[in-house]
Amino acid sequence: MDFAFDHAEHDRAAHLRKDDAWRTPGTHVLVIGGDHVPTVGGAGLRWLTLDEAPEGEWIFLGTRGDEHYAAVVVDRVPAELEPASLRLIGPTIAPEEASLAVHAVGIARWHQTHRFCARCGAASDIAPGGHVRICPACGAHHFPRTDPAVIMLITDEHDRVLMGRQPSWPEGRFSTLAGFVEPGETLGDAVRREVMEEVGVEVGDVTYAASQPWPFPSSLMLGFFGTALTTDIRVDQDEIAEARWFTRDEVTDLTASGELLLPPDISISRWLVKSWHGGTIHGTWA
Ligand SMILES: [Zn+2]
């Protein structure tokens, strides 16, 4: 089963970044302010032409077929463009535009929060094409950062699945466990550490499943399947308030009755659960 975000729908065409070759009369432009993008009536992406776009910092996103796509970063998307958070309108975006949208918002947010050189503190300049910032004072090149996070579906020897509820979530809302990778750590070790920290379960084998860009602000969610070596749960009460094992039938029945609410279709968490479950899962928390 393929995951929707696992394959980009655009060619980043990095060879076109260095000069203005990407600027063509037909270039499609997405205006970005924070995580807000222009919409059409609050749903889907609204693309402008180069002539219509406001002034700002330019990012070349890439190509789809013969079409060129770019983003321009502004402080605030003008109200007449009906801006909305990509996070909220994600499910309404055409699937073939999703990778452009997360690319654009991820790199735009990085530019907005990295205007100064991390080495010497001087104001930095955006490089042509928008994928590097260069410091005019000390010459340092700064590249967009991506923060790896692991998200894992853990099963036990009875093929039950482990899910948890965060303290801020209402009763019945559960998801797979997740956490950030720390410096110097392998992905497998991050999976094992996070599960141990959050719910006290020991995990053995870990296999990679799929990944999902999550540019709020700069995460890459790396999805894994993992096998539990122990089943006793001891929640940390800090990141996780409640955790439990679910059988396949429980997931079927409890999502049908509304007692169990799982993440929306667009999320890698739900995709991991669906891959394990193999049947019909009802409802979401969205
Ligand atoms: Zn510098």
PDB file of C-alpha atoms and ligand atoms in Angstrom:
ATOM      1  CA  MET A   1       0.000   0.000   0.000  1.00  0.00           C
ATOM      2  CA  ASP A   2       1.554   3.283  -1.128  1.00  0.00           C
ATOM      3  CA  PHE A   3       1.421   6.320   1.085  1.00  0.00           C
ATOM      4  CA  ALA A   4       0.135   9.517  -0.525  1.00  0.00           C
ATOM      5  CA  PHE A   5       3.082  11.715   0.445  1.00  0.00           C
ATOM      6  CA  ASP A   6       5.734   9.105  -0.233  1.00  0.00           C
ATOM      7  CA  HIS A   7       6.279  10.217  -3.823  1.00  0.00           C
ATOM      8  CA  ALA A   8       6.729  13.849  -4.842  1.00  0.00           C
ATOM      9  CA  GLU A   9       4.564  14.986  -7.718  1.00  0.00           C
ATOM     10  CA  HIS A  10       7.017  17.650  -8.876  1.00  0.00           C
ATOM     11  CA  ASP A  11      10.599  17.623 -10.154  1.00  0.00           C
ATOM     12  CA  ARG A  12      12.679  20.016  -8.028  1.00  0.00           C
ATOM     13  CA  ALA A  13      14.800  20.772 -11.105  1.00  0.00           C
ATOM     14  CA  ALA A  14      17.670  22.159  -9.012  1.00  0.00           C
ATOM     15  CA  HIS A  15      19.677  22.910 -12.159  1.00  0.00           C
ATOM     16  CA  LEU A  16      17.245  25.773 -12.905  1.00  0.00           C
ATOM     17  CA  ARG A  17      17.704  27.459  -9.511  1.00  0.00           C
ATOM     18  CA  LYS A  18      20.981  29.260 -10.137  1.00  0.00           C
ATOM     19  CA  ASP A  19      19.772  31.834 -12.611  1.00  0.00           C
ATOM     20  CA  ASP A  20      16.402  33.204 -13.541  1.00  0.00           C
ATOM     21  CA  ALA A  21      15.795  30.521 -16.182  1.00  0.00           C
ATOM     22  CA  TRP A  22      12.817  29.312 -14.188  1.00  0.00           C
ATOM     23  CA  ARG A  23      11.026  32.642 -14.622  1.00  0.00           C
ATOM     24  CA  THR A  24       8.720  32.133 -17.575  1.00  0.00           C
ATOM     25  CA  PRO A  25       5.534  34.011 -18.449  1.00  0.00           C
ATOM     26  CA  GLY A  26       3.518  30.970 -17.424  1.00  0.00           C
ATOM     27  CA  THR A  27       5.250  30.307 -14.072  1.00  0.00           C
ATOM     28  CA  HIS A  28       2.685  29.450 -11.388  1.00  0.00           C
ATOM     29  CA  VAL A  29       3.266  31.323  -8.122  1.00  0.00           C
ATOM     30  CA  LEU A  30       2.112  30.426  -4.629  1.00  0.00           C
ATOM     31  CA  VAL A  31       2.153  33.310  -2.132  1.00  0.00           C
ATOM     32  CA  ILE A  32       3.205  32.226   1.366  1.00  0.00           C
ATOM     33  CA  GLY A  33       2.933  34.085   4.658  1.00  0.00           C
ATOM     34  CA  GLY A  34       3.757  31.938   7.694  1.00  0.00           C
ATOM     35  CA  ASP A  35       1.892  28.703   6.999  1.00  0.00           C
ATOM     36  CA  HIS A  36      -0.860  30.580   5.146  1.00  0.00           C
ATOM     37  CA  VAL A  37      -1.485  30.157   1.428  1.00  0.00           C
ATOM     38  CA  PRO A  38      -4.044  31.698  -0.949  1.00  0.00           C
ATOM     39  CA  THR A  39      -7.174  29.634  -1.518  1.00  0.00           C
ATOM     40  CA  VAL A  40     -10.266  29.664  -3.648  1.00  0.00           C
ATOM     41  CA  GLY A  41     -13.087  30.206  -1.202  1.00  0.00           C
ATOM     42  CA  GLY A  42     -11.112  28.582   1.619  1.00  0.00           C
ATOM     43  CA  ALA A  43     -10.348  25.315  -0.183  1.00  0.00           C
ATOM     44  CA  GLY A  44      -7.567  24.252  -2.550  1.00  0.00           C
ATOM     45  CA  LEU A  45      -4.563  26.331  -3.623  1.00  0.00           C
ATOM     46  CA  ARG A  46      -4.866  29.551  -5.606  1.00  0.00           C
ATOM     47  CA  TRP A  47      -1.896  30.068  -7.951  1.00  0.00           C
ATOM     48  CA  LEU A  48      -0.985  33.489  -9.370  1.00  0.00           C
ATOM     49  CA  THR A  49       1.075  34.501 -12.388  1.00  0.00           C
ATOM     50  CA  LEU A  50       4.449  36.234 -11.981  1.00  0.00           C
ATOM     51  CA  ASP A  51       2.784  39.536 -12.904  1.00  0.00           C
ATOM     52  CA  GLU A  52       0.057  39.139 -10.310  1.00  0.00           C
ATOM     53  CA  ALA A  53       2.361  38.111  -7.459  1.00  0.00           C
ATOM     54  CA  PRO A  54       3.408  40.590  -4.740  1.00  0.00           C
ATOM     55  CA  GLU A  55       7.042  41.483  -3.974  1.00  0.00           C
ATOM     56  CA  GLY A  56       8.912  39.152  -1.645  1.00  0.00           C
ATOM     57  CA  GLU A  57      11.624  36.523  -1.439  1.00  0.00           C
ATOM     58  CA  TRP A  58      11.489  34.088  -4.356  1.00  0.00           C
ATOM     59  CA  ILE A  59      11.761  30.323  -4.215  1.00  0.00           C
ATOM     60  CA  PHE A  60      11.778  28.119  -7.287  1.00  0.00           C
ATOM     61  CA  LEU A  61       9.875  24.939  -6.397  1.00  0.00           C
ATOM     62  CA  GLY A  62      10.360  22.979  -9.618  1.00  0.00           C
ATOM     63  CA  THR A  63       8.482  21.686 -12.620  1.00  0.00           C
ATOM     64  CA  ARG A  64       5.589  19.431 -13.485  1.00  0.00           C
ATOM     65  CA  GLY A  65       5.830  18.547 -17.152  1.00  0.00           C
ATOM     66  CA  ASP A  66       6.538  21.849 -18.931  1.00  0.00           C
ATOM     67  CA  GLU A  67       5.026  23.971 -16.165  1.00  0.00           C
ATOM     68  CA  HIS A  68       7.192  25.962 -13.726  1.00  0.00           C
ATOM     69  CA  TYR A  69       6.216  26.480 -10.101  1.00  0.00           C
ATOM     70  CA  ALA A  70       7.527  29.061  -7.637  1.00  0.00           C
ATOM     71  CA  ALA A  71       6.665  30.563  -4.280  1.00  0.00           C
ATOM     72  CA  VAL A  72       7.054  34.104  -3.009  1.00  0.00           C
ATOM     73  CA  VAL A  73       7.444  34.695   0.728  1.00  0.00           C
ATOM     74  CA  VAL A  74       5.618  37.714   2.161  1.00  0.00           C
ATOM     75  CA  ASP A  75       4.869  38.827   5.715  1.00  0.00           C
ATOM     76  CA  ARG A  76       1.151  38.315   5.226  1.00  0.00           C
ATOM     77  CA  VAL A  77      -0.918  36.885   2.373  1.00  0.00           C
ATOM     78  CA  PRO A  78      -3.286  39.674   1.173  1.00  0.00           C
ATOM     79  CA  ALA A  79      -6.853  39.206   2.427  1.00  0.00           C
ATOM     80  CA  GLU A  80      -8.319  39.264  -1.090  1.00  0.00           C
ATOM     81  CA  LEU A  81      -6.451  36.023  -1.806  1.00  0.00           C
ATOM     82  CA  GLU A  82      -8.537  34.282   0.899  1.00  0.00           C
ATOM     83  CA  PRO A  83      -5.548  32.975   2.885  1.00  0.00           C
ATOM     84  CA  ALA A  84      -5.827  29.877   5.058  1.00  0.00           C
ATOM     85  CA  SER A  85      -3.391  27.709   6.973  1.00  0.00           C
ATOM     86  CA  LEU A  86      -2.043  24.822   4.903  1.00  0.00           C
ATOM     87  CA  ARG A  87      -2.438  22.716   8.012  1.00  0.00           C
ATOM     88  CA  LEU A  88      -6.201  23.271   7.946  1.00  0.00           C
ATOM     89  CA  ILE A  89      -6.833  23.086   4.198  1.00  0.00           C
ATOM     90  CA  GLY A  90      -4.427  20.183   3.562  1.00  0.00           C
ATOM     91  CA  PRO A  91      -7.235  17.675   2.895  1.00  0.00           C
ATOM     92  CA  THR A  92      -8.786  20.002   0.262  1.00  0.00           C
ATOM     93  CA  ILE A  93      -5.632  20.292  -1.860  1.00  0.00           C
ATOM     94  CA  ALA A  94      -5.438  18.411  -5.135  1.00  0.00           C
ATOM     95  CA  PRO A  95      -3.189  15.365  -4.518  1.00  0.00           C
ATOM     96  CA  GLU A  96      -0.856  16.342  -7.372  1.00  0.00           C
ATOM     97  CA  GLU A  97      -0.266  19.742  -5.684  1.00  0.00           C
ATOM     98  CA  ALA A  98       0.392  18.446  -2.156  1.00  0.00           C
ATOM     99  CA  SER A  99       4.158  17.995  -2.555  1.00  0.00           C
ATOM    100  CA  LEU A 100       4.467  21.523  -4.010  1.00  0.00           C
ATOM    101  CA  ALA A 101       2.529  22.912  -1.051  1.00  0.00           C
ATOM    102  CA  VAL A 102       4.597  21.247   1.672  1.00  0.00           C
ATOM    103  CA  HIS A 103       7.833  22.109  -0.159  1.00  0.00           C
ATOM    104  CA  ALA A 104       6.768  25.754  -0.420  1.00  0.00           C
ATOM    105  CA  VAL A 105       5.528  26.198   3.134  1.00  0.00           C
ATOM    106  CA  GLY A 106       8.442  24.305   4.654  1.00  0.00           C
ATOM    107  CA  ILE A 107      11.125  26.377   2.968  1.00  0.00           C
ATOM    108  CA  ALA A 108       9.206  29.655   3.296  1.00  0.00           C
ATOM    109  CA  ARG A 109       8.914  29.228   7.046  1.00  0.00           C
ATOM    110  CA  TRP A 110      12.622  28.499   7.258  1.00  0.00           C
ATOM    111  CA  HIS A 111      13.428  31.769   5.447  1.00  0.00           C
ATOM    112  CA  GLN A 112      11.092  33.714   7.711  1.00  0.00           C
ATOM    113  CA  THR A 113      12.828  32.479  10.874  1.00  0.00           C
ATOM    114  CA  HIS A 114      16.444  32.405   9.626  1.00  0.00           C
ATOM    115  CA  ARG A 115      17.067  35.942   8.428  1.00  0.00           C
ATOM    116  CA  PHE A 116      20.338  36.293  10.335  1.00  0.00           C
ATOM    117  CA  CYS A 117      23.609  34.413  10.038  1.00  0.00           C
ATOM    118  CA  ALA A 118      23.926  31.795  12.785  1.00  0.00           C
ATOM    119  CA  ARG A 119      27.733  32.203  12.703  1.00  0.00           C
ATOM    120  CA  CYS A 120      28.197  36.001  12.915  1.00  0.00           C
ATOM    121  CA  GLY A 121      24.728  37.500  13.385  1.00  0.00           C
ATOM    122  CA  ALA A 122      24.644  39.651  10.239  1.00  0.00           C
ATOM    123  CA  ALA A 123      21.503  39.804   8.104  1.00  0.00           C
ATOM    124  CA  SER A 124      21.741  37.102   5.417  1.00  0.00           C
ATOM    125  CA  ASP A 125      20.593  37.187   1.801  1.00  0.00           C
ATOM    126  CA  ILE A 126      18.422  34.669   0.004  1.00  0.00           C
ATOM    127  CA  ALA A 127      20.294  33.021  -2.881  1.00  0.00           C
ATOM    128  CA  PRO A 128      18.714  32.815  -6.353  1.00  0.00           C
ATOM    129  CA  GLY A 129      16.247  29.948  -6.429  1.00  0.00           C
ATOM    130  CA  GLY A 130      15.676  30.271  -2.692  1.00  0.00           C
ATOM    131  CA  HIS A 131      17.295  27.113  -1.314  1.00  0.00           C
ATOM    132  CA  VAL A 132      20.294  28.720   0.420  1.00  0.00           C
ATOM    133  CA  ARG A 133      20.914  31.864   2.483  1.00  0.00           C
ATOM    134  CA  ILE A 134      24.325  33.484   2.184  1.00  0.00           C
ATOM    135  CA  CYS A 135      25.908  35.785   4.754  1.00  0.00           C
ATOM    136  CA  PRO A 136      27.454  38.894   3.098  1.00  0.00           C
ATOM    137  CA  ALA A 137      29.626  39.538   6.175  1.00  0.00           C
ATOM    138  CA  CYS A 138      31.348  36.187   6.750  1.00  0.00           C
ATOM    139  CA  GLY A 139      30.419  34.226   3.618  1.00  0.00           C
ATOM    140  CA  ALA A 140      28.673  31.366   5.443  1.00  0.00           C
ATOM    141  CA  HIS A 141      26.120  29.376   3.475  1.00  0.00           C
ATOM    142  CA  HIS A 142      23.043  28.293   5.430  1.00  0.00           C
ATOM    143  CA  PHE A 143      20.812  25.516   4.124  1.00  0.00           C
ATOM    144  CA  PRO A 144      17.160  24.851   4.982  1.00  0.00           C
ATOM    145  CA  ARG A 145      16.835  22.575   7.935  1.00  0.00           C
ATOM    146  CA  THR A 146      14.649  19.516   8.278  1.00  0.00           C
ATOM    147  CA  ASP A 147      14.045  17.952  11.678  1.00  0.00           C
ATOM    148  CA  PRO A 148      13.698  14.164  11.543  1.00  0.00           C
ATOM    149  CA  ALA A 149      10.957  12.725  13.724  1.00  0.00           C
ATOM    150  CA  VAL A 150      10.034   9.064  14.084  1.00  0.00           C
ATOM    151  CA  ILE A 151       6.452   7.839  14.176  1.00  0.00           C
ATOM    152  CA  MET A 152       5.926   4.174  14.855  1.00  0.00           C
ATOM    153  CA  LEU A 153       3.325   1.482  14.838  1.00  0.00           C
ATOM    154  CA  ILE A 154       4.333  -1.013  17.494  1.00  0.00           C
ATOM    155  CA  THR A 155       2.763  -4.467  17.598  1.00  0.00           C
ATOM    156  CA  ASP A 156       3.080  -7.252  20.177  1.00  0.00           C
ATOM    157  CA  GLU A 157       3.226 -11.030  19.756  1.00  0.00           C
ATOM    158  CA  HIS A 158      -0.597 -11.177  19.652  1.00  0.00           C
ATOM    159  CA  ASP A 159      -0.571  -8.657  16.777  1.00  0.00           C
ATOM    160  CA  ARG A 160      -2.160  -5.992  18.941  1.00  0.00           C
ATOM    161  CA  VAL A 161      -1.200  -2.379  18.212  1.00  0.00           C
ATOM    162  CA  LEU A 162       0.079   0.183  20.714  1.00  0.00           C
ATOM    163  CA  MET A 163      -1.425   3.674  20.664  1.00  0.00           C
ATOM    164  CA  GLY A 164      -1.396   6.593  23.056  1.00  0.00           C
ATOM    165  CA  ARG A 165      -3.353   9.712  23.986  1.00  0.00           C
ATOM    166  CA  GLN A 166      -1.604  13.019  24.651  1.00  0.00           C
ATOM    167  CA  PRO A 167      -2.618  14.914  27.795  1.00  0.00           C
ATOM    168  CA  SER A 168      -4.266  17.726  25.795  1.00  0.00           C
ATOM    169  CA  TRP A 169      -6.430  15.341  23.762  1.00  0.00           C
ATOM    170  CA  PRO A 170     -10.016  14.425  24.665  1.00  0.00           C
ATOM    171  CA  GLU A 171     -10.960  10.942  25.853  1.00  0.00           C
ATOM    172  CA  GLY A 172     -10.946   8.392  23.047  1.00  0.00           C
ATOM    173  CA  ARG A 173      -8.511  10.217  20.765  1.00  0.00           C
ATOM    174  CA  PHE A 174      -5.490   7.997  20.111  1.00  0.00           C
ATOM    175  CA  SER A 175      -2.551   7.893  17.720  1.00  0.00           C
ATOM    176  CA  THR A 176       0.662   6.016  17.100  1.00  0.00           C
ATOM    177  CA  LEU A 177       3.598   7.176  19.233  1.00  0.00           C
ATOM    178  CA  ALA A 178       6.103   9.683  17.831  1.00  0.00           C
ATOM    179  CA  GLY A 179       9.093  11.780  18.808  1.00  0.00           C
ATOM    180  CA  PHE A 180      12.111  13.701  17.546  1.00  0.00           C
ATOM    181  CA  VAL A 181      15.418  12.096  16.655  1.00  0.00           C
ATOM    182  CA  GLU A 182      18.257  13.369  18.851  1.00  0.00           C
ATOM    183  CA  PRO A 183      21.784  14.292  17.624  1.00  0.00           C
ATOM    184  CA  GLY A 184      24.002  11.266  17.138  1.00  0.00           C
ATOM    185  CA  GLU A 185      21.117   8.810  17.249  1.00  0.00           C
ATOM    186  CA  THR A 186      20.078   6.238  14.645  1.00  0.00           C
ATOM    187  CA  LEU A 187      16.441   6.093  13.563  1.00  0.00           C
ATOM    188  CA  GLY A 188      15.956   2.634  15.077  1.00  0.00           C
ATOM    189  CA  ASP A 189      17.366   3.780  18.383  1.00  0.00           C
ATOM    190  CA  ALA A 190      15.094   6.831  18.321  1.00  0.00           C
ATOM    191  CA  VAL A 191      12.048   4.570  17.868  1.00  0.00           C
ATOM    192  CA  ARG A 192      13.134   2.336  20.763  1.00  0.00           C
ATOM    193  CA  ARG A 193      13.995   5.256  23.048  1.00  0.00           C
ATOM    194  CA  GLU A 194      10.768   7.175  22.436  1.00  0.00           C
ATOM    195  CA  VAL A 195       8.553   4.157  23.059  1.00  0.00           C
ATOM    196  CA  MET A 196      10.461   3.322  26.250  1.00  0.00           C
ATOM    197  CA  GLU A 197      10.304   6.946  27.466  1.00  0.00           C
ATOM    198  CA  GLU A 198       6.638   7.467  26.710  1.00  0.00           C
ATOM    199  CA  VAL A 199       5.070   4.139  27.665  1.00  0.00           C
ATOM    200  CA  GLY A 200       7.824   1.924  29.144  1.00  0.00           C
ATOM    201  CA  VAL A 201       7.577  -0.751  26.435  1.00  0.00           C
ATOM    202  CA  GLU A 202      10.760  -2.357  25.114  1.00  0.00           C
ATOM    203  CA  VAL A 203      10.971  -2.561  21.296  1.00  0.00           C
ATOM    204  CA  GLY A 204      13.164  -4.940  19.275  1.00  0.00           C
ATOM    205  CA  ASP A 205      13.173  -5.022  15.483  1.00  0.00           C
ATOM    206  CA  VAL A 206      12.258  -1.825  13.634  1.00  0.00           C
ATOM    207  CA  THR A 207      11.583  -1.575   9.899  1.00  0.00           C
ATOM    208  CA  TYR A 208      11.107   1.540   7.784  1.00  0.00           C
ATOM    209  CA  ALA A 209       7.646   2.015   6.255  1.00  0.00           C
ATOM    210  CA  ALA A 210       7.191   5.472   4.674  1.00  0.00           C
ATOM    211  CA  SER A 211       7.746   9.169   5.350  1.00  0.00           C
ATOM    212  CA  GLN A 212       5.687  12.342   5.379  1.00  0.00           C
ATOM    213  CA  PRO A 213       6.932  15.946   5.195  1.00  0.00           C
ATOM    214  CA  TRP A 214       5.287  17.947   7.983  1.00  0.00           C
ATOM    215  CA  PRO A 215       6.389  21.571   7.499  1.00  0.00           C
ATOM    216  CA  PHE A 216       4.880  22.943  10.744  1.00  0.00           C
ATOM    217  CA  PRO A 217       7.523  24.123  11.066  1.00  0.00           C
ATOM    218  CA  SER A 218      10.147  21.758   9.618  1.00  0.00           C
ATOM    219  CA  SER A 219       9.604  18.081  10.438  1.00  0.00           C
ATOM    220  CA  LEU A 220      10.020  15.003   8.333  1.00  0.00           C
ATOM    221  CA  MET A 221       7.927  12.219   9.853  1.00  0.00           C
ATOM    222  CA  LEU A 222       9.719   8.901   9.315  1.00  0.00           C
ATOM    223  CA  GLY A 223       7.269   6.023   9.719  1.00  0.00           C
ATOM    224  CA  PHE A 224       8.298   2.639  11.128  1.00  0.00           C
ATOM    225  CA  PHE A 225       6.843  -0.702  12.135  1.00  0.00           C
ATOM    226  CA  GLY A 226       8.306  -2.059  15.367  1.00  0.00           C
ATOM    227  CA  THR A 227       7.996  -5.267  17.371  1.00  0.00           C
ATOM    228  CA  ALA A 228       7.466  -5.057  21.115  1.00  0.00           C
ATOM    229  CA  LEU A 229       9.552  -7.284  23.390  1.00  0.00           C
ATOM    230  CA  THR A 230       7.464  -6.411  26.476  1.00  0.00           C
ATOM    231  CA  THR A 231       3.788  -5.442  26.897  1.00  0.00           C
ATOM    232  CA  ASP A 232       3.459  -3.816  30.331  1.00  0.00           C
ATOM    233  CA  ILE A 233       2.626  -0.130  29.911  1.00  0.00           C
ATOM    234  CA  ARG A 234       3.929   2.629  32.165  1.00  0.00           C
ATOM    235  CA  VAL A 235       2.933   6.034  30.736  1.00  0.00           C
ATOM    236  CA  ASP A 236       5.144   9.029  31.420  1.00  0.00           C
ATOM    237  CA  GLN A 237       2.141  11.381  32.063  1.00  0.00           C
ATOM    238  CA  ASP A 238       4.126  14.142  30.398  1.00  0.00           C
ATOM    239  CA  GLU A 239       3.907  13.455  26.672  1.00  0.00           C
ATOM    240  CA  ILE A 240       1.383  10.631  26.986  1.00  0.00           C
ATOM    241  CA  ALA A 241      -1.573  10.523  29.394  1.00  0.00           C
ATOM    242  CA  GLU A 242      -2.931   7.109  28.458  1.00  0.00           C
ATOM    243  CA  ALA A 243      -1.745   4.229  26.281  1.00  0.00           C
ATOM    244  CA  ARG A 244      -3.084   0.768  25.553  1.00  0.00           C
ATOM    245  CA  TRP A 245      -2.967  -2.188  23.206  1.00  0.00           C
ATOM    246  CA  PHE A 246      -5.762  -2.601  20.635  1.00  0.00           C
ATOM    247  CA  THR A 247      -6.742  -5.740  18.769  1.00  0.00           C
ATOM    248  CA  ARG A 248      -7.908  -5.480  15.161  1.00  0.00           C
ATOM    249  CA  ASP A 249     -11.519  -6.126  16.202  1.00  0.00           C
ATOM    250  CA  GLU A 250     -11.316  -3.424  18.870  1.00  0.00           C
ATOM    251  CA  VAL A 251     -10.093  -0.900  16.303  1.00  0.00           C
ATOM    252  CA  THR A 252     -12.952  -1.888  13.985  1.00  0.00           C
ATOM    253  CA  ASP A 253     -15.651  -1.801  16.677  1.00  0.00           C
ATOM    254  CA  LEU A 254     -14.461   1.192  18.702  1.00  0.00           C
ATOM    255  CA  THR A 255     -13.965   3.415  15.636  1.00  0.00           C
ATOM    256  CA  ALA A 256     -17.463   2.387  14.443  1.00  0.00           C
ATOM    257  CA  SER A 257     -19.023   3.323  17.780  1.00  0.00           C
ATOM    258  CA  GLY A 258     -17.054   6.571  17.998  1.00  0.00           C
ATOM    259  CA  GLU A 259     -15.335   5.564  21.232  1.00  0.00           C
ATOM    260  CA  LEU A 260     -11.976   5.520  19.426  1.00  0.00           C
ATOM    261  CA  LEU A 261     -10.966   8.492  17.265  1.00  0.00           C
ATOM    262  CA  LEU A 262      -7.912   8.096  15.015  1.00  0.00           C
ATOM    263  CA  PRO A 263      -5.964  10.732  12.999  1.00  0.00           C
ATOM    264  CA  PRO A 264      -7.256  11.974   9.634  1.00  0.00           C
ATOM    265  CA  ASP A 265      -6.701  10.189   6.324  1.00  0.00           C
ATOM    266  CA  ILE A 266      -3.942  12.553   5.246  1.00  0.00           C
ATOM    267  CA  SER A 267      -1.682  11.553   8.156  1.00  0.00           C
ATOM    268  CA  ILE A 268       1.034   8.930   8.114  1.00  0.00           C
ATOM    269  CA  SER A 269      -0.217   7.807  11.523  1.00  0.00           C
ATOM    270  CA  ARG A 270      -3.531   6.673  10.074  1.00  0.00           C
ATOM    271  CA  TRP A 271      -1.752   5.103   7.113  1.00  0.00           C
ATOM    272  CA  LEU A 272       0.393   3.030   9.503  1.00  0.00           C
ATOM    273  CA  VAL A 273      -2.700   1.875  11.400  1.00  0.00           C
ATOM    274  CA  LYS A 274      -4.555   1.083   8.172  1.00  0.00           C
ATOM    275  CA  SER A 275      -1.589  -0.891   6.833  1.00  0.00           C
ATOM    276  CA  TRP A 276      -1.625  -3.047   9.957  1.00  0.00           C
ATOM    277  CA  HIS A 277      -5.416  -3.310  10.193  1.00  0.00           C
ATOM    278  CA  GLY A 278      -6.143  -4.247   6.582  1.00  0.00           C
ATOM    279  CA  GLY A 279      -9.880  -3.633   6.864  1.00  0.00           C
ATOM    280  CA  THR A 280     -12.275  -0.733   7.391  1.00  0.00           C
ATOM    281  CA  ILE A 281     -11.490   1.886  10.022  1.00  0.00           C
ATOM    282  CA  HIS A 282     -14.245   4.375  10.739  1.00  0.00           C
ATOM    283  CA  GLY A 283     -14.214   8.098  11.535  1.00  0.00           C
ATOM    284  CA  THR A 284     -11.409  10.525  12.387  1.00  0.00           C
ATOM    285  CA  TRP A 285     -10.844  13.279  14.891  1.00  0.00           C
ATOM    286  CA  ALA A 286     -10.777  15.956  12.183  1.00  0.00           C
TER     287      ALA A 286
HETATM  288 ZN    ZN B   1      27.904  35.531   8.871  1.00  0.00          ZN
END
